[in-house]
Amino acid sequence: MSGLVTHFEIYGDEPAKLAAFYRELFGWRIEPAAGVDYWRIHLGSPANGTAAGGLAHPPLPDARGWMQYVKVESLDDSLAVAQRLGGRVVREKTAVPKTAWYAVIADPQGNLFAIWQPDRTAFPAPVPD
Amino acid sequence: MYYTDDSILPENMAPLIITAAPYGPQWLPGDADIPVTWDEQVQAAVDCYNAGATMLHVHVRDPATGHGSVDFDQYNYFIGRLKQAVPKMILQVGGSISFSPKTAEAKAKWLDYDTRHMLTELDPKPDCVTVAVGTTQWDVVTMFTPDDIKGTHLDNNPKVQAAWAGMWVDAGPAFYLEHLKRLRRHRIQPYFVPAHVHQLELIERLIRAGVYMGPLNLAIAGYGGGTLGRNPFDWMEMVRRVPQGSVATFWSSMRGLISLSAMAIVLGQHVRVGNEDNLWGPDKKHRTSVQQVEGAVRICKEFGRQVATAEEARAIMKIGVWYDSIEETLHNLGLPPNRKDGQAGFLVWETEGRKAVAKTAGDSHPMAYCMISPETVEA
């Protein structure tokens, strides 16, 4: 269903330290994902909580706070509507490989949020190195 | 290389070393069998090894972004996993990577080519890193036929094709002199990738100057567009020019790779296959990296040549071996010695001066043998 918040992310220059902060504060299970700079946040009980968010380095220079991801049917259509209504695209359409497309938008008052379109075929275009 | 009469008999050839290149950084998952997650990337190595490949050309894809990784830590992580999963396989890391510094300290510290030199500090260490010597245009698109990219993201996409056509490899002396020095310091062997005879000459000059002292393992690069093309006479000239003691691999693209691999196999040279270089079989149907390795094994067996085990491949390439002098390097590579001051003529290694007795049977004219008086035979 579109319009629902799917997950959230928290950013910091030292995500591992931030993970310790939230673990102690809320009792969340926060574990580093293997081989990538990303910590998965599991809400609920430490043993069985489902992954509902993540901790990472800031994807944008001034990204601070909690980023909410909202599910949409079509990322392209939602970007167009957001811009027509005065929103600003802060991060262009980007792939999470074989998972989803996302983009970051600033609303007319400057609040950042992300939109998320699940897509098993999502993949970035290769670029020459 | 110098071929004697018996060099092209399969039983006299070194077993075939198959390099697998299964990480195709230029392709999308819909184009080819591209591994994305860490487990998939590790499994690709395992599958190629089980099929007969003994060397792995390593590129690292960031599973979180899908792009080629520029993260030093991710390289270390992936090499660590490879060493666990395929401990005997020779790991050859693609040297075209520039790492992205993460911290402000690293940004201030890594200057210019330092982002590339960081390859020499990978931990755990790979066995070798590819090193280009000589800046080269590397237009991979120029040798593609329409069939080669049919159904891929390059098909009917002139903008993307133009981007790949404009690729070039920056490898001037400001890069490779320092890079070779650091590789030696960290005991990671360079794996050279000469794209024409003049880059081979550059490598020989580095050896004669003592900049590089070690075994010479190389891939002859025939991707067109500034590198070697598919003219077999040019490949034969490269084979003629590579030193006798070197280990050479034929490296080309798309279906041209199939013919050139067959050439390499019957000439006693070695091959590199996989989706980084080719997506197809001779019938123009998709071939996975593993299927391409299996194809090389089949040709080899049909011809009667052995396929190298990992231990044999390491011995043939002299993995882990370094030399301590220019002379030792030249001697081991079968190259003539450097010229001494005032020395005239074509150069050979000094011997004790004795004439060897030639074979008594043969169709040549052993003149030296005739100069030795035959012993008197009593009736």
Coordinates of C-alpha atoms in Angstrom, one line a residue:
Chain A
M1 CA 0.0 0.0 0.0
S2 CA 1.4 3.4 -0.9
G3 CA 1.8 6.3 1.5
L4 CA 3.0 4.2 4.4
V5 CA 6.2 4.8 6.2
T6 CA 8.4 1.7 5.4
H7 CA 11.5 2.3 7.4
F8 CA 13.7 5.1 8.8
E9 CA 17.4 5.9 8.8
I10 CA 19.6 7.8 11.3
Y11 CA 22.8 9.4 10.2
G12 CA 26.1 10.2 11.9
D13 CA 29.8 10.5 11.2
E14 CA 30.4 7.7 13.7
P15 CA 27.5 5.3 13.3
A16 CA 29.0 2.7 15.6
K17 CA 28.9 5.2 18.5
L18 CA 25.5 6.3 17.6
A19 CA 24.4 2.6 17.6
A20 CA 25.6 2.3 21.2
F21 CA 23.6 5.4 22.2
Y22 CA 20.3 4.1 20.8
R23 CA 20.9 0.5 22.1
E24 CA 21.2 1.8 25.6
L25 CA 18.3 4.3 25.2
F26 CA 15.7 2.1 23.7
G27 CA 17.1 -1.4 24.1
W28 CA 17.1 -1.9 20.3
R29 CA 19.1 -4.6 18.7
I30 CA 21.4 -2.8 16.3
E31 CA 23.9 -4.9 14.3
P32 CA 26.4 -4.1 11.6
A33 CA 25.6 -5.5 8.2
A34 CA 28.6 -7.6 6.9
G35 CA 30.9 -5.8 4.5
V36 CA 29.0 -2.5 4.3
D37 CA 28.9 0.7 6.4
Y38 CA 25.4 0.1 7.6
W39 CA 23.9 -0.9 10.9
R40 CA 20.5 -2.6 10.9
I41 CA 18.0 -1.4 13.6
H42 CA 15.6 -4.1 14.9
L43 CA 12.6 -2.8 16.8
G44 CA 10.7 -4.8 19.4
S45 CA 12.4 -7.3 21.7
P46 CA 16.1 -7.7 21.3
A47 CA 15.7 -11.3 20.3
N48 CA 12.9 -11.1 17.7
G49 CA 12.7 -7.5 16.6
T50 CA 12.2 -7.0 12.9
A51 CA 14.5 -4.7 10.9
A52 CA 12.8 -1.4 10.6
G53 CA 15.6 1.0 9.9
G54 CA 19.3 1.6 9.7
L55 CA 22.2 3.7 10.9
A56 CA 24.7 5.0 8.3
H57 CA 27.1 7.7 7.3
P58 CA 25.2 10.8 6.1
P59 CA 24.3 10.3 2.4
L60 CA 24.1 14.0 1.9
P61 CA 26.5 16.7 3.3
D62 CA 24.1 18.2 5.8
A63 CA 21.8 15.2 6.5
R64 CA 21.0 15.1 10.2
G65 CA 18.0 13.8 12.1
W66 CA 15.9 10.8 11.2
M67 CA 15.0 10.1 7.6
Q68 CA 11.6 8.6 7.0
Y69 CA 11.0 6.5 3.9
V70 CA 7.5 6.6 2.4
K71 CA 6.4 3.9 0.0
V72 CA 5.1 5.1 -3.4
E73 CA 3.7 3.3 -6.5
S74 CA 5.8 5.2 -8.9
L75 CA 8.9 7.0 -7.9
D76 CA 9.0 9.0 -11.1
D77 CA 5.4 10.1 -10.8
S78 CA 5.8 11.0 -7.1
L79 CA 8.9 13.1 -7.9
A80 CA 7.0 15.0 -10.6
V81 CA 4.1 15.7 -8.2
A82 CA 6.4 16.7 -5.4
Q83 CA 8.2 19.2 -7.6
R84 CA 4.9 20.6 -9.0
L85 CA 3.8 21.2 -5.4
G86 CA 7.0 23.1 -4.5
G87 CA 9.2 20.3 -3.2
R88 CA 12.8 20.0 -4.2
V89 CA 14.7 16.9 -5.2
V90 CA 17.7 16.6 -2.9
R91 CA 18.8 13.2 -4.1
E92 CA 17.9 11.9 -7.6
K93 CA 16.4 8.5 -8.2
T94 CA 18.9 6.0 -6.8
A95 CA 18.8 2.2 -6.8
V96 CA 19.1 -0.2 -3.8
P97 CA 20.2 -3.2 -5.9
K98 CA 17.5 -5.7 -6.6
T99 CA 15.4 -4.1 -3.9
A100 CA 14.0 -0.7 -4.6
W101 CA 14.4 2.8 -6.0
Y102 CA 14.5 5.8 -3.7
A103 CA 14.9 9.6 -3.8
V104 CA 15.2 12.3 -1.2
I105 CA 12.9 15.3 -1.3
A106 CA 12.8 18.6 0.7
D107 CA 9.2 19.7 1.2
P108 CA 8.3 23.4 0.6
Q109 CA 9.3 24.2 4.2
G110 CA 12.7 22.4 3.9
N111 CA 12.0 19.2 5.7
L112 CA 13.7 16.1 4.3
F113 CA 12.0 12.8 3.6
A114 CA 12.6 9.9 1.2
I115 CA 10.3 8.1 -1.1
W116 CA 10.6 4.4 -1.8
Q117 CA 9.4 2.2 -4.7
P118 CA 10.1 -1.5 -4.2
D119 CA 11.4 -3.1 -7.4
R120 CA 13.3 -6.4 -7.6
T121 CA 14.9 -5.2 -10.9
A122 CA 16.3 -1.9 -9.5
F123 CA 20.0 -1.5 -10.4
P124 CA 22.2 1.5 -11.1
A125 CA 23.6 2.0 -14.5
P126 CA 27.3 0.9 -14.7
V127 CA 29.8 3.7 -15.3
P128 CA 33.3 3.5 -16.8
D129 CA 36.0 3.5 -14.1
Chain B
M1 CA 59.1 -16.6 -26.7
Y2 CA 61.2 -19.0 -28.7
Y3 CA 59.5 -22.2 -30.0
T4 CA 61.6 -25.3 -30.5
D5 CA 60.2 -28.2 -32.6
D6 CA 58.7 -29.9 -29.6
S7 CA 57.2 -26.7 -28.0
I8 CA 53.8 -27.1 -29.6
L9 CA 53.3 -30.7 -28.5
P10 CA 50.7 -30.6 -25.7
E11 CA 52.6 -32.9 -23.4
N12 CA 55.5 -30.4 -23.4
M13 CA 53.3 -27.4 -22.6
A14 CA 52.9 -26.0 -19.1
P15 CA 49.4 -26.9 -17.9
L16 CA 46.8 -24.3 -18.8
I17 CA 46.1 -21.6 -16.3
I18 CA 42.5 -20.4 -16.6
T19 CA 41.8 -16.9 -15.2
A20 CA 38.1 -16.3 -14.4
A21 CA 36.7 -12.8 -14.5
P22 CA 33.1 -13.3 -13.3
Y23 CA 32.4 -9.9 -11.8
G24 CA 31.6 -7.9 -15.1
P25 CA 31.6 -4.4 -13.6
Q26 CA 30.3 -3.0 -16.8
W27 CA 27.1 -5.1 -16.9
L28 CA 23.8 -5.1 -15.2
P29 CA 22.2 -8.2 -13.7
G30 CA 19.8 -8.4 -16.6
D31 CA 22.7 -8.4 -19.1
A32 CA 24.7 -11.3 -17.7
D33 CA 25.2 -13.6 -14.6
I34 CA 26.3 -10.7 -12.4
P35 CA 26.7 -11.5 -8.7
V36 CA 25.6 -8.7 -6.4
T37 CA 25.4 -9.8 -2.7
W38 CA 28.5 -10.8 -0.9
D39 CA 27.4 -14.4 -0.9
E40 CA 26.8 -14.3 -4.6
Q41 CA 30.2 -12.7 -5.3
V42 CA 31.9 -15.4 -3.2
Q43 CA 29.9 -18.2 -4.8
A44 CA 31.0 -17.0 -8.3
A45 CA 34.6 -17.6 -7.3
V46 CA 33.8 -21.0 -5.9
D47 CA 31.9 -22.0 -9.0
C48 CA 34.7 -20.9 -11.3
Y49 CA 37.3 -22.7 -9.2
N50 CA 35.3 -25.9 -9.2
A51 CA 35.0 -25.6 -13.0
G52 CA 38.7 -25.4 -13.5
A53 CA 39.8 -21.8 -13.1
T54 CA 42.8 -21.3 -10.8
M55 CA 43.2 -17.5 -10.9
L56 CA 40.4 -15.0 -10.1
H57 CA 40.3 -11.5 -11.5
V58 CA 38.8 -9.6 -8.7
H59 CA 36.4 -6.7 -8.9
V60 CA 34.3 -5.8 -5.9
R61 CA 30.7 -4.7 -6.2
D62 CA 29.2 -2.8 -3.3
P63 CA 26.0 -4.7 -2.6
A64 CA 24.4 -1.7 -1.0
T65 CA 24.7 0.5 -4.1
G66 CA 25.3 -2.0 -7.0
H67 CA 28.2 0.1 -8.2
G68 CA 31.8 -1.0 -8.3
S69 CA 33.1 -0.5 -4.8
V70 CA 35.6 2.3 -4.1
D71 CA 35.6 1.3 -0.4
F72 CA 39.0 0.1 0.9
D73 CA 37.3 -1.8 3.8
Q74 CA 35.0 -3.6 1.4
Y75 CA 37.9 -4.8 -0.6
N76 CA 39.6 -6.1 2.5
Y77 CA 36.3 -7.8 3.6
F78 CA 35.8 -9.4 0.2
I79 CA 39.4 -10.7 -0.2
G80 CA 39.2 -12.1 3.3
R81 CA 36.1 -14.0 2.4
L82 CA 37.6 -15.2 -0.9
K83 CA 40.7 -16.5 1.0
Q84 CA 38.4 -18.6 3.1
A85 CA 36.2 -19.8 0.3
V86 CA 38.9 -20.5 -2.3
P87 CA 42.1 -20.6 -0.4
K88 CA 44.2 -22.1 -3.2
M89 CA 43.0 -19.8 -6.0
I90 CA 45.4 -17.0 -7.1
L91 CA 43.7 -13.7 -6.4
Q92 CA 44.5 -11.1 -8.9
V93 CA 42.8 -7.7 -8.1
G94 CA 41.9 -5.4 -10.9
G95 CA 44.2 -2.4 -10.6
S96 CA 41.9 0.2 -12.2
I97 CA 40.3 1.2 -8.8
S98 CA 40.7 4.6 -7.1
F99 CA 39.6 4.3 -3.5
S100 CA 37.4 7.0 -2.0
P101 CA 38.7 8.3 1.4
K102 CA 36.0 8.2 4.1
T103 CA 37.4 10.4 6.8
A104 CA 38.7 14.0 6.7
E105 CA 42.1 12.7 7.7
A106 CA 42.2 10.3 4.8
K107 CA 41.1 13.0 2.4
A108 CA 43.9 15.2 3.5
K109 CA 46.5 12.3 3.4
W110 CA 45.7 10.6 0.1
L111 CA 47.1 12.7 -2.6
D112 CA 46.7 12.2 -6.3
Y113 CA 47.6 8.6 -7.1
D114 CA 47.5 7.6 -3.4
T115 CA 43.9 6.6 -3.9
R116 CA 45.2 4.0 -6.4
H117 CA 48.4 3.1 -4.5
M118 CA 46.1 2.0 -1.6
L119 CA 45.7 -1.3 -3.5
T120 CA 49.2 -2.2 -2.3
E121 CA 48.0 -2.0 1.3
L122 CA 45.1 -4.4 1.1
D123 CA 44.8 -6.7 4.0
P124 CA 44.6 -9.6 3.6
K125 CA 46.9 -9.3 0.6
P126 CA 45.9 -10.5 -2.8
D127 CA 48.6 -12.5 -4.7
C128 CA 48.8 -9.9 -7.5
V129 CA 47.4 -6.7 -8.8
T130 CA 47.0 -5.8 -12.4
V131 CA 49.3 -2.9 -13.5
A132 CA 49.0 -1.0 -16.7
V133 CA 52.3 0.5 -17.9
G134 CA 51.6 3.2 -20.4
T135 CA 48.5 5.3 -20.8
T136 CA 46.1 3.8 -23.2
Q137 CA 42.8 4.5 -24.9
W138 CA 40.5 1.7 -24.0
D139 CA 37.4 2.0 -26.2
V140 CA 35.8 -1.3 -25.4
V141 CA 32.8 -0.5 -27.7
T142 CA 34.8 -0.3 -31.0
M143 CA 35.1 -4.0 -31.4
F144 CA 31.5 -4.8 -30.5
T145 CA 29.2 -6.1 -33.2
P146 CA 25.4 -5.4 -32.8
D147 CA 25.0 -9.0 -31.7
D148 CA 27.5 -8.6 -28.9
I149 CA 25.4 -6.1 -27.0
K150 CA 22.0 -7.4 -28.1
G151 CA 19.6 -7.4 -25.1
T152 CA 22.0 -5.6 -22.8
H153 CA 21.7 -2.1 -21.4
L154 CA 24.1 -0.9 -24.2
D155 CA 21.7 -2.0 -26.9
N156 CA 20.2 1.0 -28.7
N157 CA 21.8 3.3 -26.0
P158 CA 24.3 5.6 -27.8
K159 CA 24.8 7.8 -24.8
V160 CA 26.0 4.9 -22.6
Q161 CA 28.0 3.4 -25.5
A162 CA 29.7 6.8 -25.9
A163 CA 30.7 6.8 -22.2
W164 CA 32.3 3.4 -22.5
A165 CA 33.9 4.3 -25.8
G166 CA 35.6 7.2 -24.1
M167 CA 37.3 5.1 -21.5
W168 CA 41.1 5.3 -21.1
V169 CA 43.6 4.0 -18.7
D170 CA 45.9 6.6 -17.0
A171 CA 49.2 4.8 -16.5
G172 CA 52.1 7.2 -17.0
P173 CA 55.4 6.9 -15.1
A174 CA 54.2 9.2 -12.4
F175 CA 51.9 6.4 -11.5
Y176 CA 53.6 3.1 -12.3
L177 CA 57.1 3.8 -10.9
E178 CA 55.7 4.5 -7.4
H179 CA 53.1 1.8 -7.7
L180 CA 55.7 -0.9 -8.5
K181 CA 57.8 0.2 -5.6
R182 CA 55.0 -0.1 -3.2
L183 CA 53.9 -3.4 -4.6
R184 CA 57.4 -4.8 -3.9
R185 CA 57.4 -3.3 -0.4
H186 CA 54.2 -5.1 0.3
R187 CA 55.1 -8.3 -1.6
I188 CA 52.2 -8.2 -3.9
Q189 CA 53.2 -9.2 -7.5
P190 CA 52.3 -7.0 -10.4
Y191 CA 50.3 -8.6 -13.1
F192 CA 51.1 -6.6 -16.2
V193 CA 48.6 -5.9 -19.0
P194 CA 50.5 -4.7 -22.1
A195 CA 48.2 -3.6 -24.8
H196 CA 50.8 -3.6 -27.6
V197 CA 54.5 -4.2 -28.1
H198 CA 55.5 -0.8 -27.1
Q199 CA 54.1 -1.3 -23.6
L200 CA 56.0 -4.6 -23.5
E201 CA 59.1 -2.5 -24.3
L202 CA 58.3 -0.2 -21.4
I203 CA 58.1 -3.2 -19.1
E204 CA 61.4 -4.6 -20.3
R205 CA 63.0 -1.2 -19.7
L206 CA 61.7 -1.2 -16.1
I207 CA 63.3 -4.7 -15.7
R208 CA 66.6 -3.6 -17.2
A209 CA 66.6 -0.6 -14.9
G210 CA 65.9 -2.6 -11.8
V211 CA 62.6 -0.9 -11.2
Y212 CA 60.9 -4.3 -11.3
M213 CA 62.7 -7.5 -10.2
G214 CA 60.5 -10.6 -10.2
P215 CA 58.7 -13.1 -12.3
L216 CA 56.9 -11.7 -15.4
N217 CA 53.2 -12.6 -15.4
L218 CA 51.1 -10.7 -17.9
A219 CA 47.9 -10.6 -19.9
I220 CA 48.1 -9.5 -23.5
A221 CA 45.3 -7.0 -23.8
G222 CA 43.3 -7.1 -27.0
Y223 CA 40.2 -5.1 -26.5
G224 CA 40.6 -2.9 -29.6
G225 CA 40.1 0.9 -29.4
G226 CA 43.7 1.7 -28.5
T227 CA 44.8 -1.8 -27.4
L228 CA 45.6 -4.8 -29.6
G229 CA 42.8 -5.8 -31.9
R230 CA 42.0 -9.3 -33.3
N231 CA 44.6 -9.6 -36.0
P232 CA 46.3 -13.0 -35.2
F233 CA 49.5 -11.8 -36.6
D234 CA 49.7 -9.0 -34.0
W235 CA 49.0 -11.6 -31.3
M236 CA 51.8 -13.8 -32.7
E237 CA 54.1 -10.9 -32.7
M238 CA 53.3 -10.3 -29.0
V239 CA 54.0 -14.0 -28.4
R240 CA 57.3 -13.6 -30.2
R241 CA 58.2 -10.6 -28.1
V242 CA 57.3 -11.7 -24.6
P243 CA 60.3 -13.0 -22.7
Q244 CA 60.9 -16.8 -22.7
G245 CA 60.5 -17.0 -19.0
S246 CA 57.3 -15.0 -18.8
V247 CA 53.7 -16.4 -18.4
A248 CA 51.3 -14.9 -20.9
T249 CA 47.6 -14.9 -21.0
F250 CA 45.4 -14.0 -24.0
W251 CA 42.8 -11.5 -23.0
S252 CA 40.2 -10.2 -25.4
S253 CA 36.5 -9.5 -25.6
M254 CA 33.2 -11.0 -26.7
R255 CA 33.2 -13.9 -29.2
G256 CA 36.7 -12.9 -30.4
L257 CA 37.9 -14.2 -27.1
I258 CA 36.8 -17.7 -28.1
S259 CA 39.0 -17.9 -31.2
L260 CA 41.9 -16.3 -29.4
S261 CA 41.5 -18.6 -26.4
A262 CA 41.7 -21.6 -28.7
M263 CA 44.9 -20.0 -30.2
A264 CA 46.3 -19.5 -26.8
I265 CA 45.6 -23.1 -25.7
V266 CA 47.4 -24.7 -28.8
L267 CA 50.3 -22.2 -28.5
G268 CA 51.0 -23.1 -24.9
Q269 CA 49.8 -19.8 -23.6
H270 CA 47.1 -19.2 -21.0
V271 CA 43.5 -17.8 -21.1
R272 CA 41.2 -15.5 -19.3
V273 CA 37.4 -16.0 -19.6
G274 CA 34.2 -14.8 -17.9
N275 CA 31.4 -12.2 -18.1
E276 CA 33.7 -9.3 -17.7
D277 CA 35.1 -10.0 -21.2
N278 CA 32.5 -12.0 -23.0
L279 CA 28.8 -12.9 -22.7
W280 CA 28.5 -15.4 -25.5
G281 CA 29.2 -18.8 -26.8
P282 CA 30.2 -19.4 -30.5
D283 CA 26.5 -20.0 -31.2
K284 CA 25.7 -16.5 -30.1
K285 CA 23.8 -17.8 -27.0
H286 CA 24.5 -16.5 -23.6
R287 CA 27.3 -18.3 -21.7
T288 CA 27.9 -17.8 -18.0
S289 CA 31.3 -17.3 -16.6
V290 CA 31.3 -20.9 -15.4
Q291 CA 30.3 -22.2 -18.8
Q292 CA 33.1 -20.2 -20.3
V293 CA 35.6 -21.8 -17.9
E294 CA 34.2 -25.2 -18.8
G295 CA 34.6 -24.4 -22.5
A296 CA 38.3 -23.6 -22.1
V297 CA 38.7 -26.9 -20.2
R298 CA 37.0 -28.8 -23.0
I299 CA 39.2 -27.3 -25.7
C300 CA 42.2 -28.0 -23.6
K301 CA 41.3 -31.7 -23.1
E302 CA 40.4 -32.1 -26.8
F303 CA 43.9 -30.9 -27.7
G304 CA 45.5 -33.0 -25.0
R305 CA 46.9 -30.3 -22.8
Q306 CA 46.6 -30.5 -19.1
V307 CA 44.6 -27.9 -17.1
A308 CA 46.7 -26.6 -14.2
T309 CA 45.8 -27.4 -10.6
A310 CA 46.0 -24.4 -8.2
E311 CA 49.4 -25.7 -7.0
E312 CA 50.7 -26.0 -10.5
A313 CA 49.4 -22.5 -11.4
R314 CA 51.2 -21.0 -8.4
A315 CA 54.4 -22.8 -9.4
I316 CA 54.2 -21.8 -13.0
M317 CA 53.6 -18.1 -12.2
K318 CA 56.1 -18.2 -9.3
I319 CA 53.7 -16.6 -7.0
G320 CA 55.5 -15.2 -4.0
V321 CA 58.9 -15.2 -5.7
W322 CA 61.0 -12.0 -5.9
Y323 CA 64.5 -11.5 -7.3
D324 CA 67.2 -9.5 -5.8
S325 CA 69.1 -8.1 -8.8
I326 CA 68.6 -7.1 -12.4
E327 CA 70.8 -9.9 -13.6
E328 CA 68.8 -12.5 -11.7
T329 CA 65.6 -11.1 -13.1
L330 CA 66.9 -11.1 -16.7
H331 CA 68.4 -14.5 -16.4
N332 CA 65.1 -16.0 -15.0
L333 CA 63.1 -14.3 -17.7
G334 CA 65.3 -15.6 -20.5
L335 CA 66.3 -12.1 -21.5
P336 CA 69.8 -11.2 -22.7
P337 CA 72.0 -9.4 -20.1
N338 CA 72.4 -5.7 -19.9
R339 CA 75.2 -4.2 -22.0
K340 CA 78.4 -3.5 -20.2
D341 CA 80.4 -0.4 -21.0
G342 CA 82.2 -0.8 -24.3
Q343 CA 80.6 -4.2 -25.0
A344 CA 79.9 -4.7 -28.7
G345 CA 77.7 -7.1 -30.5
F346 CA 74.5 -9.0 -29.6
L347 CA 74.4 -10.0 -26.0
V348 CA 74.3 -13.5 -24.6
W349 CA 75.0 -14.8 -21.1
E350 CA 78.6 -15.9 -20.5
T351 CA 79.3 -19.6 -20.5
E352 CA 82.4 -21.6 -19.5
G353 CA 83.2 -21.6 -23.3
R354 CA 83.0 -25.3 -24.0
K355 CA 81.4 -26.5 -27.1
A356 CA 78.5 -28.8 -26.6
V357 CA 78.3 -32.0 -28.5
A358 CA 75.4 -31.8 -30.9
K359 CA 72.9 -34.5 -31.4
T360 CA 74.1 -37.2 -33.6
A361 CA 70.9 -37.5 -35.4
G362 CA 69.0 -34.7 -37.0
D363 CA 68.3 -32.9 -40.2
S364 CA 70.2 -29.8 -39.4
H365 CA 73.9 -29.1 -39.9
P366 CA 75.7 -29.2 -36.6
M367 CA 78.7 -27.1 -37.8
A368 CA 80.2 -26.8 -34.3
Y369 CA 80.1 -30.6 -34.0
C370 CA 82.0 -31.0 -37.3
M371 CA 84.8 -28.7 -36.0
I372 CA 85.6 -31.3 -33.3
S373 CA 87.8 -34.0 -34.6
P374 CA 86.1 -37.4 -34.3
E375 CA 87.9 -39.9 -32.2
T376 CA 89.7 -42.6 -34.1
V377 CA 87.8 -45.8 -34.1
E378 CA 89.9 -49.0 -34.4
A379 CA 88.9 -51.4 -37.0

